[in-house]
Amino acid sequence: MSIVYLNGEFMEESQAHISIDDRGFLFADGVYEVVHLYNGRPFEWDCHIDRLYRSLNALKIAGVSRDDLVRARERLVADNPGREASLYIQITRGVQRRIHTPPTPGMLAPTILMWVRPVEPIDPQVVARGVAVITVTDDRWAKVWVKTIGLLPNVLARGQAADRGVYDAIFVRDGMVMEGTSANIFRVKQGVLQTAPVTNYILPGITRAVIIEIAKNEGYRVLEEPFTVDELYQSDEVFLSGTSTEVLAVTEVDGRRIAEAAGPVTESLLALFHERAQRS
Ligand code: PDD
């Protein structure tokens, strides 16, 4: 039995009900965050909450108390003392009879849903071997930096990947590599790391920022500059970064072999990432 938080109350998951008039349900009018819990401690909480407020502000959703989120988190974490877990926060504009025009900010109580669920670490064999991906045309909107619950392009792209029997799909816009469906992407060439710059066309990943910091501390050069699909194919190493993905080697892109297994740079960054996660 699992307890979830919904609009100020804690309840059994089966008792948590959301209105058919919720704007999240009707219009995907809402935002979310996923925070990883290592030994019950949220990884980079402040960064996630800052990004959540940037998303809320983009949608002009008001009335969310930071302290309430912390209190809810503490209770949910206490109920789920596992070694690794995932905290999900979803906030929608609230409940209103279906009309496209959003109400004046502050007029509607947002719907706030949070849960903590255990997660299995990624299979170590997969981590060592790496995963295959395909590239797909990025047909998402122009505000990808907003972590909206409107994830249909991501879902459909992931479906395409699954149909092809690979792990993920990488969005490509105007020939440039953007990110995966739920992770950012890095390439390594001659010891230099490269990842798409933060623009409105990618989600500025918290893990991405941590990896850049760790890599720079280790003395790597990190370029936040656009790169092409051809450059991706010609990389020495490629990896994904994300809250649930951590640092995951990509060893095949569009059927082309990049490497036989996770490379040395990827492996060392993953080890340093784990150290930092355990310390946090
Ligand atoms: N996804 N890019 C996209 C499109 C994402 O959805 C995510 C995260 C990331 C990585 O961001 P971060 O390092 O902050 O997790 C990049 C979450 C985990 C999800 O949708 O489940």
Tab-separated table of C-alpha atoms and ligand atoms in Angstrom:
chain	number	residue	atom	x	y	z
A	1	MET	CA	0.000	0.000	0.000
A	2	SER	CA	1.429	3.264	-0.989
A	3	ILE	CA	0.673	6.750	0.296
A	4	VAL	CA	0.555	9.666	-2.115
A	5	TYR	CA	0.183	13.403	-1.595
A	6	LEU	CA	-2.681	15.172	-3.338
A	7	ASN	CA	-3.630	18.794	-2.706
A	8	GLY	CA	-2.425	19.046	0.878
A	9	GLU	CA	-3.470	15.569	1.990
A	10	PHE	CA	-1.816	12.188	2.269
A	11	MET	CA	-3.885	9.207	1.214
A	12	GLU	CA	-3.783	5.689	-0.081
A	13	GLU	CA	-2.938	5.671	-3.753
A	14	SER	CA	-6.308	4.028	-4.499
A	15	GLN	CA	-8.097	6.935	-2.784
A	16	ALA	CA	-6.391	9.631	-4.846
A	17	HIS	CA	-8.830	10.907	-7.459
A	18	ILE	CA	-8.454	13.671	-9.972
A	19	SER	CA	-11.386	15.470	-11.577
A	20	ILE	CA	-12.341	14.885	-15.204
A	21	ASP	CA	-12.220	18.706	-15.432
A	22	ASP	CA	-8.598	18.911	-14.353
A	23	ARG	CA	-6.777	21.055	-16.908
A	24	GLY	CA	-3.856	18.662	-16.750
A	25	PHE	CA	-6.108	15.869	-17.998
A	26	LEU	CA	-7.915	18.018	-20.587
A	27	PHE	CA	-5.072	20.172	-21.956
A	28	ALA	CA	-1.802	18.784	-20.521
A	29	ASP	CA	-1.849	22.167	-18.761
A	30	GLY	CA	0.763	21.366	-16.144
A	31	VAL	CA	4.393	20.673	-15.318
A	32	TYR	CA	6.386	18.026	-13.487
A	33	GLU	CA	9.703	17.062	-11.935
A	34	VAL	CA	11.368	13.742	-11.189
A	35	VAL	CA	13.906	13.702	-8.362
A	36	HIS	CA	16.057	10.677	-7.568
A	37	LEU	CA	16.390	9.639	-3.919
A	38	TYR	CA	19.680	8.039	-2.938
A	39	ASN	CA	19.364	6.440	0.522
A	40	GLY	CA	16.337	8.637	1.156
A	41	ARG	CA	18.140	11.852	0.237
A	42	PRO	CA	16.856	13.853	-2.720
A	43	PHE	CA	19.584	14.488	-5.287
A	44	GLU	CA	19.963	18.201	-6.166
A	45	TRP	CA	16.583	19.130	-4.646
A	46	ASP	CA	17.080	22.899	-4.920
A	47	CYS	CA	17.983	22.671	-8.613
A	48	HIS	CA	14.881	20.590	-9.332
A	49	ILE	CA	12.624	22.955	-7.410
A	50	ASP	CA	14.153	26.017	-9.076
A	51	ARG	CA	13.464	24.412	-12.455
A	52	LEU	CA	9.927	23.514	-11.331
A	53	TYR	CA	9.255	27.177	-10.525
A	54	ARG	CA	10.706	28.260	-13.868
A	55	SER	CA	8.238	25.868	-15.540
A	56	LEU	CA	5.351	27.083	-13.345
A	57	ASN	CA	6.203	30.705	-14.141
A	58	ALA	CA	6.314	29.916	-17.861
A	59	LEU	CA	2.729	28.677	-17.592
A	60	LYS	CA	1.770	31.447	-15.131
A	61	ILE	CA	0.648	28.923	-12.536
A	62	ALA	CA	0.718	30.555	-9.096
A	63	GLY	CA	-0.026	29.440	-5.549
A	64	VAL	CA	2.508	26.668	-4.976
A	65	SER	CA	4.339	26.832	-1.639
A	66	ARG	CA	7.937	25.640	-1.613
A	67	ASP	CA	7.617	24.719	2.080
A	68	ASP	CA	4.578	22.546	1.364
A	69	LEU	CA	6.572	20.665	-1.260
A	70	VAL	CA	9.367	20.060	1.246
A	71	ARG	CA	6.935	18.887	3.934
A	72	ALA	CA	5.209	16.525	1.509
A	73	ARG	CA	8.567	15.207	0.331
A	74	GLU	CA	9.700	14.503	3.893
A	75	ARG	CA	6.573	12.543	4.744
A	76	LEU	CA	6.621	10.543	1.495
A	77	VAL	CA	10.311	9.744	1.877
A	78	ALA	CA	9.754	8.616	5.467
A	79	ASP	CA	7.082	6.213	4.180
A	80	ASN	CA	9.460	4.815	1.528
A	81	PRO	CA	12.801	4.228	3.192
A	82	GLY	CA	14.273	2.163	0.315
A	83	ARG	CA	17.806	2.503	-0.950
A	84	GLU	CA	16.822	3.999	-4.290
A	85	ALA	CA	13.547	5.651	-5.109
A	86	SER	CA	12.054	8.251	-7.343
A	87	LEU	CA	10.010	11.276	-6.281
A	88	TYR	CA	7.455	12.492	-8.799
A	89	ILE	CA	5.887	15.950	-8.569
A	90	GLN	CA	3.132	17.017	-10.938
A	91	ILE	CA	1.366	20.358	-10.768
A	92	THR	CA	-1.491	21.286	-13.069
A	93	ARG	CA	-3.376	24.557	-13.375
A	94	GLY	CA	-6.322	23.022	-11.544
A	95	VAL	CA	-9.953	22.119	-12.099
A	96	GLN	CA	-12.186	24.188	-14.351
A	97	ARG	CA	-14.972	23.436	-16.837
A	98	ARG	CA	-13.307	22.912	-20.202
A	99	ILE	CA	-12.393	26.254	-21.715
A	100	HIS	CA	-9.136	27.002	-23.522
A	101	THR	CA	-8.580	30.428	-21.941
A	102	PRO	CA	-6.630	29.984	-18.732
A	103	PRO	CA	-8.000	31.795	-15.688
A	104	THR	CA	-6.189	34.818	-14.249
A	105	PRO	CA	-3.128	33.537	-12.359
A	106	GLY	CA	-4.013	32.817	-8.741
A	107	MET	CA	-7.768	32.339	-9.427
A	108	LEU	CA	-7.580	28.553	-9.510
A	109	ALA	CA	-6.034	26.257	-6.904
A	110	PRO	CA	-3.401	24.177	-8.711
A	111	THR	CA	-3.599	20.402	-8.468
A	112	ILE	CA	-0.479	19.142	-6.713
A	113	LEU	CA	0.331	15.452	-6.827
A	114	MET	CA	3.438	13.810	-5.401
A	115	TRP	CA	4.552	10.267	-4.876
A	116	VAL	CA	7.674	8.310	-4.019
A	117	ARG	CA	8.171	4.930	-5.610
A	118	PRO	CA	11.073	2.510	-5.370
A	119	VAL	CA	13.204	2.129	-8.497
A	120	GLU	CA	15.509	-0.652	-9.553
A	121	PRO	CA	19.009	0.502	-10.463
A	122	ILE	CA	19.742	-0.014	-14.160
A	123	ASP	CA	21.020	-3.540	-14.849
A	124	PRO	CA	24.832	-3.377	-14.447
A	125	GLN	CA	25.232	-5.491	-17.588
A	126	VAL	CA	23.336	-2.885	-19.604
A	127	VAL	CA	25.430	-0.120	-18.016
A	128	ALA	CA	28.629	-1.955	-19.006
A	129	ARG	CA	27.456	-2.919	-22.493
A	130	GLY	CA	25.713	0.343	-23.390
A	131	VAL	CA	22.473	0.828	-25.292
A	132	ALA	CA	21.399	1.394	-28.875
A	133	VAL	CA	19.443	4.452	-30.025
A	134	ILE	CA	17.909	5.820	-33.204
A	135	THR	CA	17.696	9.446	-34.298
A	136	VAL	CA	14.300	10.976	-35.057
A	137	THR	CA	13.128	14.375	-36.268
A	138	ASP	CA	12.445	16.697	-33.359
A	139	ASP	CA	8.806	17.636	-33.828
A	140	ARG	CA	8.330	19.071	-30.348
A	141	TRP	CA	7.241	22.629	-29.682
A	142	ALA	CA	9.595	25.592	-29.240
A	143	LYS	CA	9.502	25.613	-25.418
A	144	VAL	CA	11.164	22.322	-24.682
A	145	TRP	CA	12.908	23.965	-21.696
A	146	VAL	CA	9.537	23.947	-19.900
A	147	LYS	CA	9.116	20.581	-18.190
A	148	THR	CA	5.519	20.208	-19.269
A	149	ILE	CA	3.469	17.062	-18.830
A	150	GLY	CA	2.617	17.367	-22.542
A	151	LEU	CA	5.029	14.628	-23.544
A	152	LEU	CA	3.267	13.112	-26.554
A	153	PRO	CA	6.162	13.674	-29.021
A	154	ASN	CA	8.508	12.048	-26.480
A	155	VAL	CA	6.121	9.132	-25.983
A	156	LEU	CA	5.707	8.581	-29.734
A	157	ALA	CA	9.468	8.804	-30.330
A	158	ARG	CA	10.059	6.278	-27.548
A	159	GLY	CA	7.471	4.071	-29.241
A	160	GLN	CA	9.440	4.302	-32.500
A	161	ALA	CA	12.566	3.282	-30.594
A	162	ALA	CA	10.754	0.335	-29.044
A	163	ASP	CA	9.432	-0.733	-32.467
A	164	ARG	CA	13.028	-0.804	-33.699
A	165	GLY	CA	14.113	-2.752	-30.623
A	166	VAL	CA	16.365	0.015	-29.254
A	167	TYR	CA	16.521	1.849	-25.942
A	168	ASP	CA	15.788	5.447	-26.892
A	169	ALA	CA	15.268	7.953	-29.664
A	170	ILE	CA	17.429	11.054	-30.048
A	171	PHE	CA	15.723	14.217	-31.233
A	172	VAL	CA	17.429	15.974	-34.149
A	173	ARG	CA	16.442	19.515	-35.136
A	174	ASP	CA	17.751	21.020	-38.386
A	175	GLY	CA	20.482	18.387	-38.502
A	176	MET	CA	21.639	19.125	-34.950
A	177	VAL	CA	21.491	16.615	-32.097
A	178	MET	CA	19.304	17.872	-29.245
A	179	GLU	CA	18.571	15.226	-26.589
A	180	GLY	CA	16.884	11.915	-25.878
A	181	THR	CA	13.205	11.459	-25.001
A	182	SER	CA	13.952	11.666	-21.272
A	183	ALA	CA	17.678	12.349	-21.035
A	184	ASN	CA	20.342	14.682	-22.398
A	185	ILE	CA	23.107	13.388	-24.652
A	186	PHE	CA	26.875	13.880	-24.668
A	187	ARG	CA	29.542	12.851	-27.155
A	188	VAL	CA	33.235	12.370	-26.460
A	189	LYS	CA	35.833	12.918	-29.194
A	190	GLN	CA	39.559	12.836	-28.485
A	191	GLY	CA	38.924	13.396	-24.798
A	192	VAL	CA	36.681	16.423	-25.329
A	193	LEU	CA	33.059	16.292	-24.179
A	194	GLN	CA	30.335	17.950	-26.185
A	195	THR	CA	26.637	18.444	-25.538
A	196	ALA	CA	23.937	20.631	-27.052
A	197	PRO	CA	23.904	24.152	-25.610
A	198	VAL	CA	21.069	25.240	-23.341
A	199	THR	CA	18.512	26.870	-25.617
A	200	ASN	CA	14.721	26.710	-25.641
A	201	TYR	CA	15.064	23.484	-27.663
A	202	ILE	CA	16.395	21.228	-24.897
A	203	LEU	CA	15.504	20.542	-21.303
A	204	PRO	CA	18.380	21.893	-19.206
A	205	GLY	CA	18.997	18.653	-17.335
A	206	ILE	CA	20.096	18.745	-13.718
A	207	THR	CA	22.213	15.641	-14.357
A	208	ARG	CA	23.686	17.344	-17.438
A	209	ALA	CA	24.813	20.285	-15.271
A	210	VAL	CA	26.279	17.954	-12.628
A	211	ILE	CA	28.169	15.962	-15.269
A	212	ILE	CA	29.584	19.138	-16.807
A	213	GLU	CA	30.756	20.259	-13.367
A	214	ILE	CA	32.296	16.865	-12.541
A	215	ALA	CA	34.000	16.642	-15.955
A	216	LYS	CA	35.472	20.128	-15.690
A	217	ASN	CA	36.753	19.350	-12.192
A	218	GLU	CA	38.483	16.320	-13.679
A	219	GLY	CA	40.173	18.555	-16.229
A	220	TYR	CA	38.090	17.619	-19.274
A	221	ARG	CA	37.237	20.240	-21.840
A	222	VAL	CA	33.460	20.473	-22.200
A	223	LEU	CA	31.900	22.143	-25.227
A	224	GLU	CA	28.281	23.239	-24.954
A	225	GLU	CA	27.999	23.587	-28.702
A	226	PRO	CA	25.698	22.133	-31.364
A	227	PHE	CA	26.837	19.003	-33.195
A	228	THR	CA	25.524	17.081	-36.184
A	229	VAL	CA	24.289	13.513	-36.508
A	230	ASP	CA	27.455	12.715	-38.506
A	231	GLU	CA	29.585	13.975	-35.647
A	232	LEU	CA	27.531	11.804	-33.313
A	233	TYR	CA	28.276	8.768	-35.506
A	234	GLN	CA	31.990	9.593	-35.444
A	235	SER	CA	32.262	9.941	-31.669
A	236	ASP	CA	34.644	7.867	-29.561
A	237	GLU	CA	31.984	7.624	-26.857
A	238	VAL	CA	28.378	8.706	-26.481
A	239	PHE	CA	26.292	8.728	-23.311
A	240	LEU	CA	22.920	9.798	-22.006
A	241	SER	CA	22.463	11.742	-18.767
A	242	GLY	CA	19.306	12.038	-16.714
A	243	THR	CA	17.699	11.585	-13.333
A	244	SER	CA	16.634	7.999	-13.960
A	245	THR	CA	19.304	7.282	-16.587
A	246	GLU	CA	22.281	8.584	-14.564
A	247	VAL	CA	25.170	8.189	-17.049
A	248	LEU	CA	24.387	5.529	-19.618
A	249	ALA	CA	26.672	4.607	-22.501
A	250	VAL	CA	25.257	4.604	-26.030
A	251	THR	CA	27.161	2.139	-28.172
A	252	GLU	CA	25.020	2.107	-31.303
A	253	VAL	CA	23.315	4.939	-33.189
A	254	ASP	CA	21.027	4.226	-36.177
A	255	GLY	CA	22.554	0.774	-36.504
A	256	ARG	CA	26.128	2.152	-36.619
A	257	ARG	CA	28.509	0.826	-34.009
A	258	ILE	CA	30.114	3.574	-31.874
A	259	ALA	CA	31.961	1.280	-29.467
A	260	GLU	CA	31.902	-2.300	-28.229
A	261	ALA	CA	31.093	-1.274	-24.637
A	262	ALA	CA	30.933	1.722	-22.296
A	263	GLY	CA	34.118	3.736	-22.811
A	264	PRO	CA	36.633	4.934	-20.211
A	265	VAL	CA	35.360	8.530	-20.039
A	266	THR	CA	31.754	7.403	-19.600
A	267	GLU	CA	32.758	4.875	-16.940
A	268	SER	CA	34.816	7.352	-14.949
A	269	LEU	CA	32.083	10.006	-15.074
A	270	LEU	CA	29.521	7.446	-13.915
A	271	ALA	CA	31.752	6.424	-11.005
A	272	LEU	CA	32.263	10.069	-9.997
A	273	PHE	CA	28.544	10.705	-10.385
A	274	HIS	CA	27.765	7.788	-8.044
A	275	GLU	CA	30.261	9.090	-5.497
A	276	ARG	CA	28.606	12.484	-5.562
A	277	ALA	CA	25.110	10.962	-5.347
A	278	GLN	CA	26.073	8.904	-2.305
A	279	ARG	CA	27.630	11.960	-0.627
A	280	SER	CA	24.680	14.278	-1.312
B	1	PDD	N1	13.235	13.338	-17.735
B	1	PDD	N2	15.629	15.815	-21.437
B	1	PDD	C1	14.338	15.433	-21.325
B	1	PDD	C2	13.431	15.591	-22.487
B	1	PDD	C3	13.881	14.892	-20.100
B	1	PDD	O1	12.595	14.532	-19.970
B	1	PDD	C4	14.788	14.727	-19.025
B	1	PDD	C5	14.360	14.162	-17.695
B	1	PDD	C6	16.129	15.132	-19.202
B	1	PDD	C7	17.166	15.003	-18.115
B	1	PDD	O2	16.933	15.937	-17.096
B	1	PDD	P1	17.387	15.643	-15.597
B	1	PDD	O3	18.827	15.344	-15.628
B	1	PDD	O4	17.092	16.905	-14.893
B	1	PDD	O5	16.574	14.483	-15.119
B	1	PDD	C8	16.504	15.674	-20.424
B	1	PDD	C9	12.648	12.793	-16.525
B	1	PDD	C10	13.602	12.022	-15.699
B	1	PDD	C11	11.399	12.033	-16.901
B	1	PDD	O6	10.707	12.503	-17.785
B	1	PDD	O7	11.101	11.003	-16.291
